[in-house]
């Protein structure tokens, strides 16, 4: 007789705990499969310390395969569930599709950023729900302080060193507290020319900071924030966001290049497609975390509306503490449905909350005892070490080193702005050039984030709004392919590569180094001269590449950030036909393409760009 098949969707607090507990309870009596977009469990409460440079990203990332040895890990995102057919359809990280059959299904997909209908927020704000967003924020804040320090204009300096955080809950409060310490440490070593200091703002429509906590802890957190110079404004939020700043609900305008969106979260939209009873976006379950009428379906964590037996008529809130406990009870009930052990209802006891405010400051109420100062800081860090399922020694070592050594304020540029769109329903996965489309998820900046901060990264240096016909950029890395490219390929517009000939201010495609132009290549994938497609993106400026002479390209590796071969296989599995063009050896071209502007610099590697000229005579900055 075959063993029962258990599929767990999501490896957050609830999904990870379910998998770990089930592995222990079933003892090889069931096949457990964990479907997750990443191969790690992310300990979210310490994410603000990653953004502030205290912890390295891998410290808060616990390996799934290393800590769940008897659980099969499948990388992918669930995009369809057939309850009657007992299958889960998913899309892998490279666009491959597959199905997972199940006898028991546990939905623990977690939550995503909650986006409010405020003009400009989706285009100019960034969330804080995953590692890519934390890494981007650390680089972005570091960059803005460095650019502000080099600026002579006081207005530009003030805008760059102003950081606005919307949402004064746990996450927003910790981001503002740690961020203020981080930027103060930067300018302490390298003061700004204009004598200005970084300014952090924390906004919320609530009457006080962290309204879900005890009022005494709320006052403690607000006092620490104000002591660090954070401008705390309660009863105020963002009315409109623009490239140059935000308009607040009180009518004031704040010039800034940084808007961090920590308003809240909403359940993963995957559960909405099931057509089952919902409660404010969450799947209704009974106290045993089982969906009524579906004995094979369980749900826990942020996607489940679990009845609060201690407060009849209410549901447990969407917190990591509840999700972690949901996972244990859910695993026990799934095992009981297979004849292993007994069912139990979910009932919790409030153990208190902790908020790390950076340094030796924190606010905590363990077992209902309010604490502040260094004692609360010790309790907070001790709680996190005890709650983490791994990496405890490494986290403690990083804390010790941070206490005795200065932080390394450097920007690595590993995550670009367009890689972490706020409207993404999968914040744990950074967007990559040519990445697969996801169900209801933004695949890149196209159509969602036009003419914003990454316009300076376009080949040729022109912002998106200056493209012919007024269309938004279709050739940004990770966005939609150029409309004139056959079969959807956008090989000429990958970061580090040569611009397409239709791009204003760019060189025509025939001038690419390293081989014949696209028009001389056959469908077989090679140019007549023996070259094999577009040269690999080397990270050098174009002039340096041309001076070095032609260079044959390697076979396409499919890795992000490298220009794919123009004659290789397209996203639809077909070989595109490259647009025709005269050979370099055939004499002067008949259509040389548009002339580059006189003040236009040659396109360089995909790094944080400087100001570029815009038609409205303002400077558009990269990653602002």
Coordinates of C-alpha atoms in Angstrom, one line a residue:
X1 CA 0.0 0.0 0.0
X2 CA 1.4 3.4 -1.0
X3 CA 2.1 6.0 1.7
X4 CA -0.2 9.0 2.0
X5 CA 1.0 12.1 0.2
X6 CA 1.1 15.4 2.2
X7 CA 1.7 18.7 0.3
X8 CA 2.5 21.9 2.2
X9 CA 2.3 25.2 0.3
X10 CA 4.5 27.8 1.8
X11 CA 7.5 27.7 4.2
X12 CA 6.8 30.7 6.4
X13 CA 6.4 30.4 10.2
X14 CA 3.3 28.2 9.8
X15 CA 4.4 26.1 6.9
X16 CA 7.9 25.5 8.2
X17 CA 6.6 24.4 11.7
X18 CA 4.0 22.2 10.1
X19 CA 6.7 20.4 7.9
X20 CA 9.1 20.0 10.8
X21 CA 6.5 18.6 13.2
X22 CA 4.9 16.3 10.6
X23 CA 8.3 14.9 9.8
X24 CA 8.8 14.0 13.4
X25 CA 5.2 12.6 13.9
X26 CA 4.9 10.5 10.8
X27 CA 8.3 8.9 11.0
X28 CA 8.5 7.9 7.3
X29 CA 4.9 6.8 7.3
X30 CA 3.9 9.6 4.8
X31 CA 5.5 11.4 1.9
X32 CA 5.8 15.1 2.8
X33 CA 6.4 17.6 0.1
X34 CA 7.1 21.3 0.8
X35 CA 6.4 23.8 -2.1
X36 CA 8.1 27.1 -1.6
X37 CA 9.6 29.8 -3.9
X38 CA 12.9 29.9 -2.0
X39 CA 15.0 27.2 -0.4
X40 CA 15.1 28.9 3.0
X41 CA 12.8 29.9 5.9
X42 CA 13.0 33.6 6.6
X43 CA 13.0 34.8 10.2
X44 CA 11.1 38.0 9.5
X45 CA 11.4 39.7 12.9
X46 CA 15.2 40.3 12.3
X47 CA 14.7 41.6 8.8
X48 CA 15.1 45.3 9.9
X49 CA 18.6 44.4 11.2
X50 CA 19.5 43.1 7.8
X51 CA 18.5 46.5 6.3
X52 CA 20.5 48.3 8.9
X53 CA 23.7 46.3 8.2
X54 CA 23.7 44.5 11.6
X55 CA 23.1 41.0 10.3
X56 CA 24.1 39.4 7.0
X57 CA 21.2 38.0 4.9
X58 CA 22.1 34.4 5.5
X59 CA 21.8 34.8 9.2
X60 CA 18.0 35.2 9.0
X61 CA 17.7 32.5 6.3
X62 CA 17.4 28.9 7.6
X63 CA 18.0 26.2 5.0
X64 CA 15.0 24.1 4.4
X65 CA 16.8 21.0 3.1
X66 CA 19.4 21.3 5.9
X67 CA 16.8 21.4 8.7
X68 CA 14.0 19.3 7.2
X69 CA 15.9 16.1 6.1
X70 CA 12.9 13.9 5.6
X71 CA 10.8 16.5 3.7
X72 CA 11.0 16.8 -0.1
X73 CA 11.5 20.4 -1.2
X74 CA 10.0 21.6 -4.5
X75 CA 11.0 25.1 -5.6
X76 CA 8.1 27.0 -7.1
X77 CA 5.0 29.0 -6.6
X78 CA 1.5 27.5 -6.5
X79 CA -0.7 29.1 -9.1
X80 CA -3.7 26.7 -9.1
X81 CA -5.3 24.1 -6.9
X82 CA -7.7 21.4 -8.0
X83 CA -9.4 20.3 -4.9
X84 CA -11.5 17.7 -6.7
X85 CA -8.6 16.3 -8.6
X86 CA -6.3 16.5 -5.5
X87 CA -3.5 18.3 -7.4
X88 CA -1.5 21.5 -6.9
X89 CA -0.2 23.2 -10.1
X90 CA 3.0 25.3 -9.7
X91 CA 5.5 27.3 -11.7
X92 CA 9.2 26.8 -11.0
X93 CA 11.8 29.5 -10.7
X94 CA 12.9 29.1 -14.3
X95 CA 9.3 29.0 -15.7
X96 CA 8.9 25.3 -15.7
X97 CA 5.5 24.0 -14.7
X98 CA 4.4 20.9 -12.7
X99 CA 1.7 19.4 -10.6
X100 CA 1.9 17.8 -7.2
X101 CA -0.8 15.1 -6.2
X102 CA -1.9 15.1 -2.6
X103 CA -4.0 13.2 -0.1
X104 CA -3.7 16.0 2.5
X105 CA -3.1 19.6 1.6
X106 CA -1.9 22.3 4.0
X107 CA -2.2 25.9 2.8
X108 CA 0.4 28.1 4.6
X109 CA 1.1 30.6 1.8
X110 CA 1.5 33.5 4.2
X111 CA 0.9 37.2 3.4
X112 CA 2.0 39.9 1.0
X113 CA 2.2 43.7 1.0
X114 CA -1.1 45.5 1.4
X115 CA -1.4 48.3 -1.2
X116 CA -3.8 51.1 -0.7
X117 CA -5.3 53.1 -3.6
X118 CA -3.0 56.1 -3.1
X119 CA -1.8 57.8 -6.3
X120 CA 1.9 57.2 -6.9
X121 CA 2.5 54.7 -4.1
X122 CA 2.8 51.6 -6.4
X123 CA 5.2 53.5 -8.6
X124 CA 7.5 55.1 -6.0
X125 CA 7.3 53.1 -2.7
X126 CA 8.9 49.9 -1.7
X127 CA 7.7 47.3 0.8
X128 CA 9.5 45.4 3.5
X129 CA 8.4 41.7 3.4
X130 CA 11.4 39.8 2.0
X131 CA 15.2 39.6 1.8
X132 CA 15.3 41.3 -1.7
X133 CA 13.5 44.3 -0.3
X134 CA 15.7 44.5 2.8
X135 CA 18.9 44.3 0.6
X136 CA 17.5 47.0 -1.7
X137 CA 16.7 49.3 1.1
X138 CA 20.1 49.0 2.7
X139 CA 21.8 49.8 -0.6
X140 CA 19.3 52.6 -1.4
X141 CA 19.7 54.3 2.0
X142 CA 23.5 54.1 1.8
X143 CA 23.5 55.5 -1.7
X144 CA 21.2 58.4 -0.8
X145 CA 23.4 59.4 2.1
X146 CA 26.6 59.2 0.0
X147 CA 25.0 61.3 -2.8
X148 CA 23.7 63.8 -0.3
X149 CA 27.1 64.2 1.2
X150 CA 28.6 65.0 -2.2
X151 CA 25.8 67.5 -3.1
X152 CA 26.4 71.2 -3.0
X153 CA 22.8 72.1 -3.2
X154 CA 21.0 72.2 0.1
X155 CA 17.6 71.3 -1.3
X156 CA 19.0 68.2 -3.1
X157 CA 20.9 67.2 0.0
X158 CA 17.8 67.6 2.2
X159 CA 15.6 65.5 -0.2
X160 CA 18.2 62.7 -0.4
X161 CA 18.7 62.4 3.3
X162 CA 15.0 62.4 4.1
X163 CA 13.5 59.0 4.6
X164 CA 9.8 58.5 5.0
X165 CA 8.3 55.3 6.6
X166 CA 4.6 54.8 6.4
X167 CA 3.1 52.5 9.0
X168 CA 3.9 52.6 12.7
X169 CA 3.4 49.0 13.5
X170 CA 6.1 46.5 14.5
X171 CA 7.9 46.6 11.2
X172 CA 7.7 50.3 10.5
X173 CA 8.8 51.3 14.0
X174 CA 11.8 48.9 13.9
X175 CA 12.8 50.1 10.4
X176 CA 12.7 53.8 11.4
X177 CA 14.6 53.1 14.7
X178 CA 17.3 51.0 13.1
X179 CA 17.5 53.3 10.0
X180 CA 18.1 56.4 12.1
X181 CA 21.0 54.8 13.9
X182 CA 22.4 53.5 10.6
X183 CA 22.4 56.9 8.8
X184 CA 23.7 58.8 11.9
X185 CA 26.7 56.4 12.0
X186 CA 27.3 57.2 8.3
X187 CA 27.4 60.9 8.6
X188 CA 29.3 60.8 11.8
X189 CA 32.3 59.5 9.9
X190 CA 31.7 61.5 6.7
X191 CA 29.8 64.8 7.5
X192 CA 27.8 66.4 4.8
X193 CA 29.1 69.5 3.1
X194 CA 26.0 71.5 3.8
X195 CA 26.1 70.6 7.5
X196 CA 22.7 68.8 7.3
X197 CA 21.7 65.6 9.1
X198 CA 19.6 62.6 7.9
X199 CA 16.0 63.0 8.7
X200 CA 13.6 60.0 9.3
X201 CA 9.8 60.4 9.4
X202 CA 7.3 57.8 10.7
X203 CA 3.7 58.3 9.6
X204 CA 0.5 56.5 10.6
X205 CA -3.2 57.3 10.8
X206 CA -3.3 55.6 14.2
X207 CA -3.4 57.7 17.3
X208 CA -0.1 56.3 18.7
X209 CA 2.9 54.2 17.7
X210 CA 2.2 50.4 17.7
X211 CA -1.5 50.7 18.7
X212 CA -1.8 46.9 19.0
X213 CA 0.6 46.9 22.0
X214 CA 0.2 48.1 25.6
X215 CA 0.1 51.8 25.8
X216 CA 3.1 52.0 28.1
X217 CA 5.2 50.1 25.5
X218 CA 3.9 52.4 22.8
X219 CA 5.1 55.4 24.8
X220 CA 8.4 53.8 25.3
X221 CA 8.9 53.2 21.6
X222 CA 7.9 56.7 20.7
X223 CA 10.2 58.2 23.3
X224 CA 13.2 56.2 21.9
X225 CA 12.3 57.3 18.3
X226 CA 12.1 61.0 19.2
X227 CA 15.4 60.8 21.1
X228 CA 17.0 59.6 17.9
X229 CA 15.5 62.5 15.9
X230 CA 12.7 60.6 14.2
X231 CA 9.8 62.8 13.2
X232 CA 6.9 60.8 14.4
X233 CA 3.5 62.1 13.0
X234 CA 0.4 60.2 14.2
X235 CA -2.9 60.8 12.5
X236 CA -1.0 61.6 9.2
X237 CA -0.4 59.5 6.1
X238 CA 0.5 59.9 2.5
X239 CA -2.0 61.5 0.1
X240 CA 0.1 61.2 -3.0
X241 CA 3.6 60.1 -3.9
X242 CA 5.8 61.5 -6.7
X243 CA 9.3 61.0 -8.0
X244 CA 10.5 64.0 -6.0
X245 CA 8.5 63.6 -2.7
X246 CA 5.2 62.9 -1.0
X247 CA 2.2 65.0 -0.2
X248 CA 0.8 64.3 3.2
X249 CA -2.8 64.2 4.3
X250 CA -2.3 67.4 6.4
X251 CA -1.5 69.3 3.2
X252 CA 2.3 69.5 3.7
X253 CA 4.8 68.4 1.1
X254 CA 8.0 66.5 1.9
X255 CA 10.8 66.3 -0.6
X256 CA 12.3 62.8 -0.4
X257 CA 13.7 60.0 -2.6
X258 CA 12.8 57.3 -0.2
X259 CA 9.3 55.9 0.7
X260 CA 9.1 52.7 2.7
X261 CA 5.7 51.1 2.8
X262 CA 5.0 49.2 6.0
X263 CA 1.3 49.8 6.2
X264 CA 0.4 46.2 6.7
X265 CA -0.1 42.9 5.0
X266 CA -2.9 40.9 3.4
X267 CA -3.3 37.2 2.9
X268 CA -1.8 35.6 -0.2
X269 CA -4.3 35.9 -3.1
X270 CA -3.9 32.2 -3.8
X271 CA -6.7 31.3 -1.4
X272 CA -9.2 33.6 -3.1
X273 CA -9.2 31.3 -6.2
X274 CA -10.6 28.3 -4.2
X275 CA -14.1 29.6 -4.1
X276 CA -14.4 28.6 -0.4
X277 CA -15.9 30.7 2.5
X278 CA -13.6 33.6 3.4
X279 CA -13.2 36.1 6.2
X280 CA -11.5 39.4 5.1
X281 CA -9.4 37.5 2.6
X282 CA -8.6 34.6 4.9
X283 CA -9.8 31.1 4.5
X284 CA -12.3 30.1 7.1
X285 CA -11.3 27.0 9.2
X286 CA -12.6 25.3 12.3
X287 CA -10.6 25.3 15.6
X288 CA -8.8 22.2 14.3
X289 CA -7.5 24.3 11.3
X290 CA -9.5 22.2 8.9
X291 CA -11.6 23.6 6.2
X292 CA -15.3 22.6 6.8
X293 CA -16.6 20.2 4.2
X294 CA -13.1 19.5 2.9
X295 CA -11.5 16.8 5.2
X296 CA -8.3 16.8 3.0
X297 CA -7.7 20.5 3.3
X298 CA -6.0 22.4 6.2
X299 CA -4.9 26.0 6.4
X300 CA -2.8 27.9 8.9
X301 CA -0.9 31.1 9.3
X302 CA -1.9 34.4 7.7
X303 CA -4.1 32.8 5.1
X304 CA -6.4 31.1 7.7
X305 CA -9.1 32.7 9.8
X306 CA -8.7 30.6 12.9
X307 CA -11.4 31.1 15.6
X308 CA -10.0 32.5 18.8
X309 CA -11.4 30.3 21.5
X310 CA -10.3 32.7 24.2
X311 CA -12.3 35.5 22.6
X312 CA -15.5 34.0 21.1
X313 CA -16.5 35.6 17.8
X314 CA -13.1 36.8 16.9
X315 CA -10.2 35.3 14.9
X316 CA -6.5 35.1 15.8
X317 CA -4.5 38.0 14.4
X318 CA -2.0 37.7 11.6
X319 CA 1.3 37.6 13.7
X320 CA 4.3 35.4 13.5
X321 CA 3.6 34.1 17.1
X322 CA 0.3 32.7 16.1
X323 CA 1.5 31.4 12.8
X324 CA 4.3 29.4 14.5
X325 CA 1.8 27.9 17.0
X326 CA -0.7 27.2 14.1
X327 CA 2.0 25.1 12.4
X328 CA 2.4 22.7 15.4
X329 CA -1.4 22.2 15.9
X330 CA -2.0 21.8 12.2
X331 CA 0.7 19.1 11.9
X332 CA -0.8 17.2 14.8
X333 CA -4.2 17.3 13.2
X334 CA -3.0 16.3 9.8
X335 CA -1.2 13.3 11.4
X336 CA -4.4 12.5 13.4
X337 CA -6.4 12.4 10.1
X338 CA -4.0 9.7 9.0
X339 CA -4.5 7.7 12.2
X340 CA -1.4 9.0 14.0
X341 CA -2.2 10.6 17.4
X342 CA -5.3 12.6 18.3
X343 CA -6.8 15.9 17.1
X344 CA -6.6 19.0 19.2
X345 CA -8.1 22.5 18.9
X346 CA -6.0 25.6 18.7
X347 CA -6.0 27.5 21.9
X348 CA -3.2 30.0 22.7
X349 CA -1.9 31.9 25.7
X350 CA -0.5 35.4 25.1
X351 CA 3.2 35.3 25.9
X352 CA 3.8 39.0 25.2
X353 CA 5.6 40.9 22.5
X354 CA 9.0 42.3 21.9
X355 CA 10.2 45.2 19.7
X356 CA 13.9 45.7 19.0
X357 CA 14.6 49.4 18.7
X358 CA 18.3 49.1 18.0
X359 CA 21.4 49.3 20.2
X360 CA 20.5 48.5 23.8
X361 CA 16.9 49.9 23.4
X362 CA 13.8 47.8 23.1
X363 CA 10.2 47.5 24.3
X364 CA 8.9 44.2 25.7
X365 CA 6.2 42.8 27.9
X366 CA 7.1 39.1 28.5
X367 CA 4.2 37.4 30.3
X368 CA 2.5 40.8 30.6
X369 CA 5.4 42.5 32.4
X370 CA 6.2 45.8 30.7
X371 CA 10.0 46.4 30.3
X372 CA 12.2 49.0 28.6
X373 CA 15.8 50.0 28.3
X374 CA 18.7 47.5 28.3
X375 CA 16.7 44.9 30.2
X376 CA 14.1 44.8 27.5
X377 CA 16.9 44.7 24.9
X378 CA 18.4 41.6 26.5
X379 CA 15.0 39.9 26.7
X380 CA 14.2 40.8 23.1
X381 CA 17.4 39.3 21.7
X382 CA 17.2 36.3 24.0
X383 CA 13.7 35.6 22.7
X384 CA 14.8 35.8 19.1
X385 CA 17.7 33.5 19.7
X386 CA 15.3 31.0 21.4
X387 CA 12.7 31.3 18.6
X388 CA 15.0 30.9 15.7
X389 CA 15.1 27.3 14.3
X390 CA 18.8 27.7 13.3
X391 CA 21.8 30.0 12.8
X392 CA 21.7 31.0 16.5
X393 CA 25.5 31.1 16.9
X394 CA 26.0 33.1 13.8
X395 CA 23.4 35.7 14.8
X396 CA 24.9 36.0 18.2
X397 CA 28.3 36.5 16.7
X398 CA 27.1 39.2 14.4
X399 CA 25.5 41.0 17.3
X400 CA 28.8 40.8 19.2
X401 CA 30.8 42.1 16.3
X402 CA 28.3 44.9 15.7
X403 CA 28.8 46.0 19.4
X404 CA 32.6 46.3 19.1
X405 CA 33.2 47.1 15.4
X406 CA 31.8 49.8 13.1
X407 CA 29.3 48.8 10.4
X408 CA 30.3 48.4 6.8
X409 CA 28.3 51.0 5.0
X410 CA 28.7 49.9 1.4
X411 CA 26.2 49.4 -1.4
X412 CA 26.6 46.2 -3.3
X413 CA 24.0 46.9 -6.0
X414 CA 22.8 43.3 -6.1
X415 CA 19.1 44.2 -6.1
X416 CA 17.7 46.9 -8.4
X417 CA 14.7 49.0 -7.8
X418 CA 12.6 47.3 -10.5
X419 CA 13.4 43.9 -9.0
X420 CA 11.3 44.6 -5.9
X421 CA 8.0 46.3 -7.1
X422 CA 5.6 47.1 -4.3
X423 CA 2.6 45.5 -6.1
X424 CA 4.4 42.2 -6.2
X425 CA 2.5 39.3 -4.6
X426 CA 5.7 37.5 -4.1
X427 CA 8.1 39.8 -2.1
X428 CA 10.4 36.9 -1.2
X429 CA 11.5 36.5 -4.8
X430 CA 13.4 39.3 -6.7
X431 CA 12.5 39.9 -10.3
X432 CA 15.1 38.9 -12.8
X433 CA 15.5 39.8 -16.5
X434 CA 13.4 37.4 -18.6
X435 CA 12.0 35.8 -15.5
X436 CA 8.8 33.7 -15.7
X437 CA 5.4 35.3 -15.3
X438 CA 3.7 34.5 -12.0
X439 CA 0.0 34.3 -11.2
X440 CA -1.2 37.8 -10.5
X441 CA 2.4 38.9 -9.8
X442 CA 4.3 41.7 -11.4
X443 CA 7.1 40.3 -13.6
X444 CA 8.9 43.6 -13.8
X445 CA 8.5 47.4 -14.0
X446 CA 6.7 47.5 -17.3
X447 CA 3.3 49.1 -17.2
X448 CA 3.5 49.3 -13.4
X449 CA 6.5 51.6 -12.7
X450 CA 7.0 53.8 -15.8
X451 CA 9.3 56.8 -15.8
X452 CA 10.5 56.3 -12.2
X453 CA 13.9 55.9 -10.6
X454 CA 15.4 53.3 -12.9
X455 CA 15.0 55.4 -16.0
X456 CA 18.7 56.3 -15.7
X457 CA 19.6 52.7 -16.2
X458 CA 18.2 52.5 -19.7
X459 CA 20.7 51.9 -22.5
X460 CA 21.4 55.3 -24.1
X461 CA 20.7 57.1 -20.8
X462 CA 17.3 58.6 -21.9
X463 CA 14.4 58.2 -19.5
X464 CA 11.4 56.1 -20.5
X465 CA 9.1 59.0 -21.1
X466 CA 11.3 60.2 -24.0
X467 CA 10.8 57.1 -26.1
X468 CA 9.2 57.6 -29.5
X469 CA 5.5 57.7 -29.4
X470 CA 5.4 58.5 -25.7
X471 CA 5.2 54.8 -24.8
X472 CA 6.7 53.7 -21.5
X473 CA 10.0 51.8 -21.7
X474 CA 9.5 48.3 -23.1
X475 CA 13.1 47.4 -23.0
X476 CA 14.1 47.8 -19.3
X477 CA 15.7 44.7 -17.8
X478 CA 13.1 42.3 -16.6
X479 CA 10.3 44.2 -18.3
X480 CA 8.4 43.4 -21.5
X481 CA 10.5 42.8 -24.6
X482 CA 10.8 45.5 -27.2
X483 CA 7.7 45.5 -29.4
X484 CA 9.8 45.3 -32.6
X485 CA 11.8 42.3 -31.5
X486 CA 10.7 39.0 -33.1
X487 CA 9.3 36.4 -30.8
X488 CA 9.6 38.6 -27.8
X489 CA 13.3 38.6 -27.4
X490 CA 15.0 41.7 -26.0
X491 CA 18.6 40.7 -26.3
X492 CA 19.8 44.2 -27.2
X493 CA 18.4 45.7 -24.0
X494 CA 19.8 43.5 -21.3
X495 CA 21.9 45.2 -18.6
X496 CA 25.4 45.6 -19.7
X497 CA 24.6 44.9 -23.3
X498 CA 24.2 47.2 -26.3
X499 CA 21.0 49.3 -26.8
X500 CA 18.5 48.5 -29.4
X501 CA 18.7 50.6 -32.6
X502 CA 15.2 52.0 -32.0
X503 CA 16.3 53.5 -28.6
X504 CA 16.8 57.3 -28.7
X505 CA 20.4 58.3 -28.1
X506 CA 21.7 54.8 -28.7
X507 CA 24.0 53.3 -31.2
X508 CA 22.5 51.2 -34.0
X509 CA 22.6 47.5 -33.5
X510 CA 25.1 47.0 -36.4
X511 CA 27.8 48.6 -34.3
X512 CA 27.9 46.0 -31.7
X513 CA 31.4 44.5 -31.1
X514 CA 32.1 40.9 -31.3
X515 CA 30.4 39.7 -34.5
X516 CA 28.2 40.3 -37.4
X517 CA 24.9 42.3 -37.0
X518 CA 21.7 40.5 -36.4
X519 CA 20.6 40.7 -40.0
X520 CA 23.4 38.4 -41.2
X521 CA 22.6 35.6 -38.8
X522 CA 20.6 32.6 -39.9
X523 CA 17.9 30.7 -38.0
X524 CA 20.5 28.2 -37.0
X525 CA 21.9 30.6 -34.5
X526 CA 25.3 31.6 -36.0
X527 CA 26.5 34.6 -38.0
X528 CA 28.2 34.0 -41.3
X529 CA 31.5 35.1 -40.0
X530 CA 31.5 32.3 -37.5
X531 CA 30.5 34.5 -34.5
X532 CA 27.7 33.2 -32.3
X533 CA 25.4 36.1 -31.5
X534 CA 25.5 39.0 -29.1
X535 CA 28.6 39.4 -27.0
X536 CA 28.4 38.6 -23.3
X537 CA 27.7 41.6 -21.1
X538 CA 31.1 42.3 -19.7
X539 CA 30.3 45.2 -17.4
X540 CA 32.7 47.5 -19.4
X541 CA 31.7 50.7 -21.2
X542 CA 31.1 50.3 -24.9
X543 CA 34.1 52.2 -26.0
X544 CA 36.4 50.0 -23.9
X545 CA 34.9 47.0 -25.5
X546 CA 35.2 48.3 -29.0
X547 CA 38.9 49.2 -28.3
X548 CA 39.5 45.7 -27.2
X549 CA 38.4 44.3 -30.5
X550 CA 35.8 41.8 -31.4
X551 CA 35.1 39.1 -28.9
X552 CA 33.1 35.9 -29.6
X553 CA 30.2 35.2 -27.3
X554 CA 29.9 32.2 -25.1
X555 CA 26.9 29.9 -25.3
X556 CA 23.8 31.3 -23.7
X557 CA 23.7 30.4 -20.0
X558 CA 20.3 31.7 -19.2
X559 CA 21.7 33.6 -16.2
X560 CA 20.2 36.9 -15.2
X561 CA 22.1 39.9 -16.1
X562 CA 23.7 38.4 -19.2
X563 CA 22.6 39.3 -22.7
X564 CA 21.1 36.3 -24.3
X565 CA 22.0 35.4 -27.9
X566 CA 19.8 37.1 -30.3
X567 CA 19.5 33.9 -32.3
X568 CA 18.9 31.6 -29.3
X569 CA 15.7 30.1 -28.1
X570 CA 13.0 32.7 -27.1
X571 CA 10.7 32.7 -24.2
X572 CA 8.2 30.8 -26.2
X573 CA 10.6 28.0 -27.1
X574 CA 11.1 29.3 -30.7
X575 CA 14.1 30.7 -32.4
X576 CA 13.4 34.3 -33.4
X577 CA 14.3 35.8 -36.7
X578 CA 16.6 38.7 -36.1
X579 CA 15.9 42.0 -37.8
X580 CA 17.8 42.6 -40.9
X581 CA 20.7 45.1 -41.1
X582 CA 23.7 45.7 -43.2
X583 CA 27.0 44.0 -42.5
X584 CA 29.8 46.0 -41.0
X585 CA 32.0 45.0 -43.9
X586 CA 29.4 45.8 -46.5
X587 CA 30.2 49.5 -46.6
X588 CA 28.3 52.5 -45.1
X589 CA 24.8 51.6 -43.8
X590 CA 21.8 53.0 -45.6
X591 CA 19.9 53.6 -42.4
X592 CA 22.4 54.7 -39.7
X593 CA 19.6 55.2 -37.1
X594 CA 19.1 58.3 -34.9
X595 CA 22.1 60.4 -34.0
X596 CA 23.0 60.3 -30.3
X597 CA 22.7 63.7 -28.5
X598 CA 25.9 65.5 -28.0
X599 CA 25.7 65.5 -24.2
X600 CA 24.8 61.8 -24.0
X601 CA 27.4 59.6 -22.3
X602 CA 28.0 56.1 -23.7
X603 CA 26.0 53.3 -21.9
X604 CA 28.0 51.7 -19.2
X605 CA 27.6 48.8 -16.8
X606 CA 24.4 48.4 -14.9
X607 CA 25.4 50.3 -11.8
X608 CA 23.7 53.1 -9.9
X609 CA 23.6 55.9 -12.5
X610 CA 24.2 59.5 -12.1
X611 CA 21.9 62.3 -13.2
X612 CA 20.8 62.2 -16.8
X613 CA 19.2 64.8 -18.9
X614 CA 15.4 64.9 -19.2
X615 CA 13.2 66.8 -21.5
X616 CA 11.7 68.8 -18.6
X617 CA 15.3 70.0 -17.7
X618 CA 15.3 68.3 -14.4
X619 CA 17.7 65.6 -13.3
X620 CA 16.3 62.0 -13.1
X621 CA 18.2 60.0 -10.5
X622 CA 18.6 56.2 -10.5
X623 CA 17.2 54.2 -7.7
X624 CA 15.6 57.2 -5.9

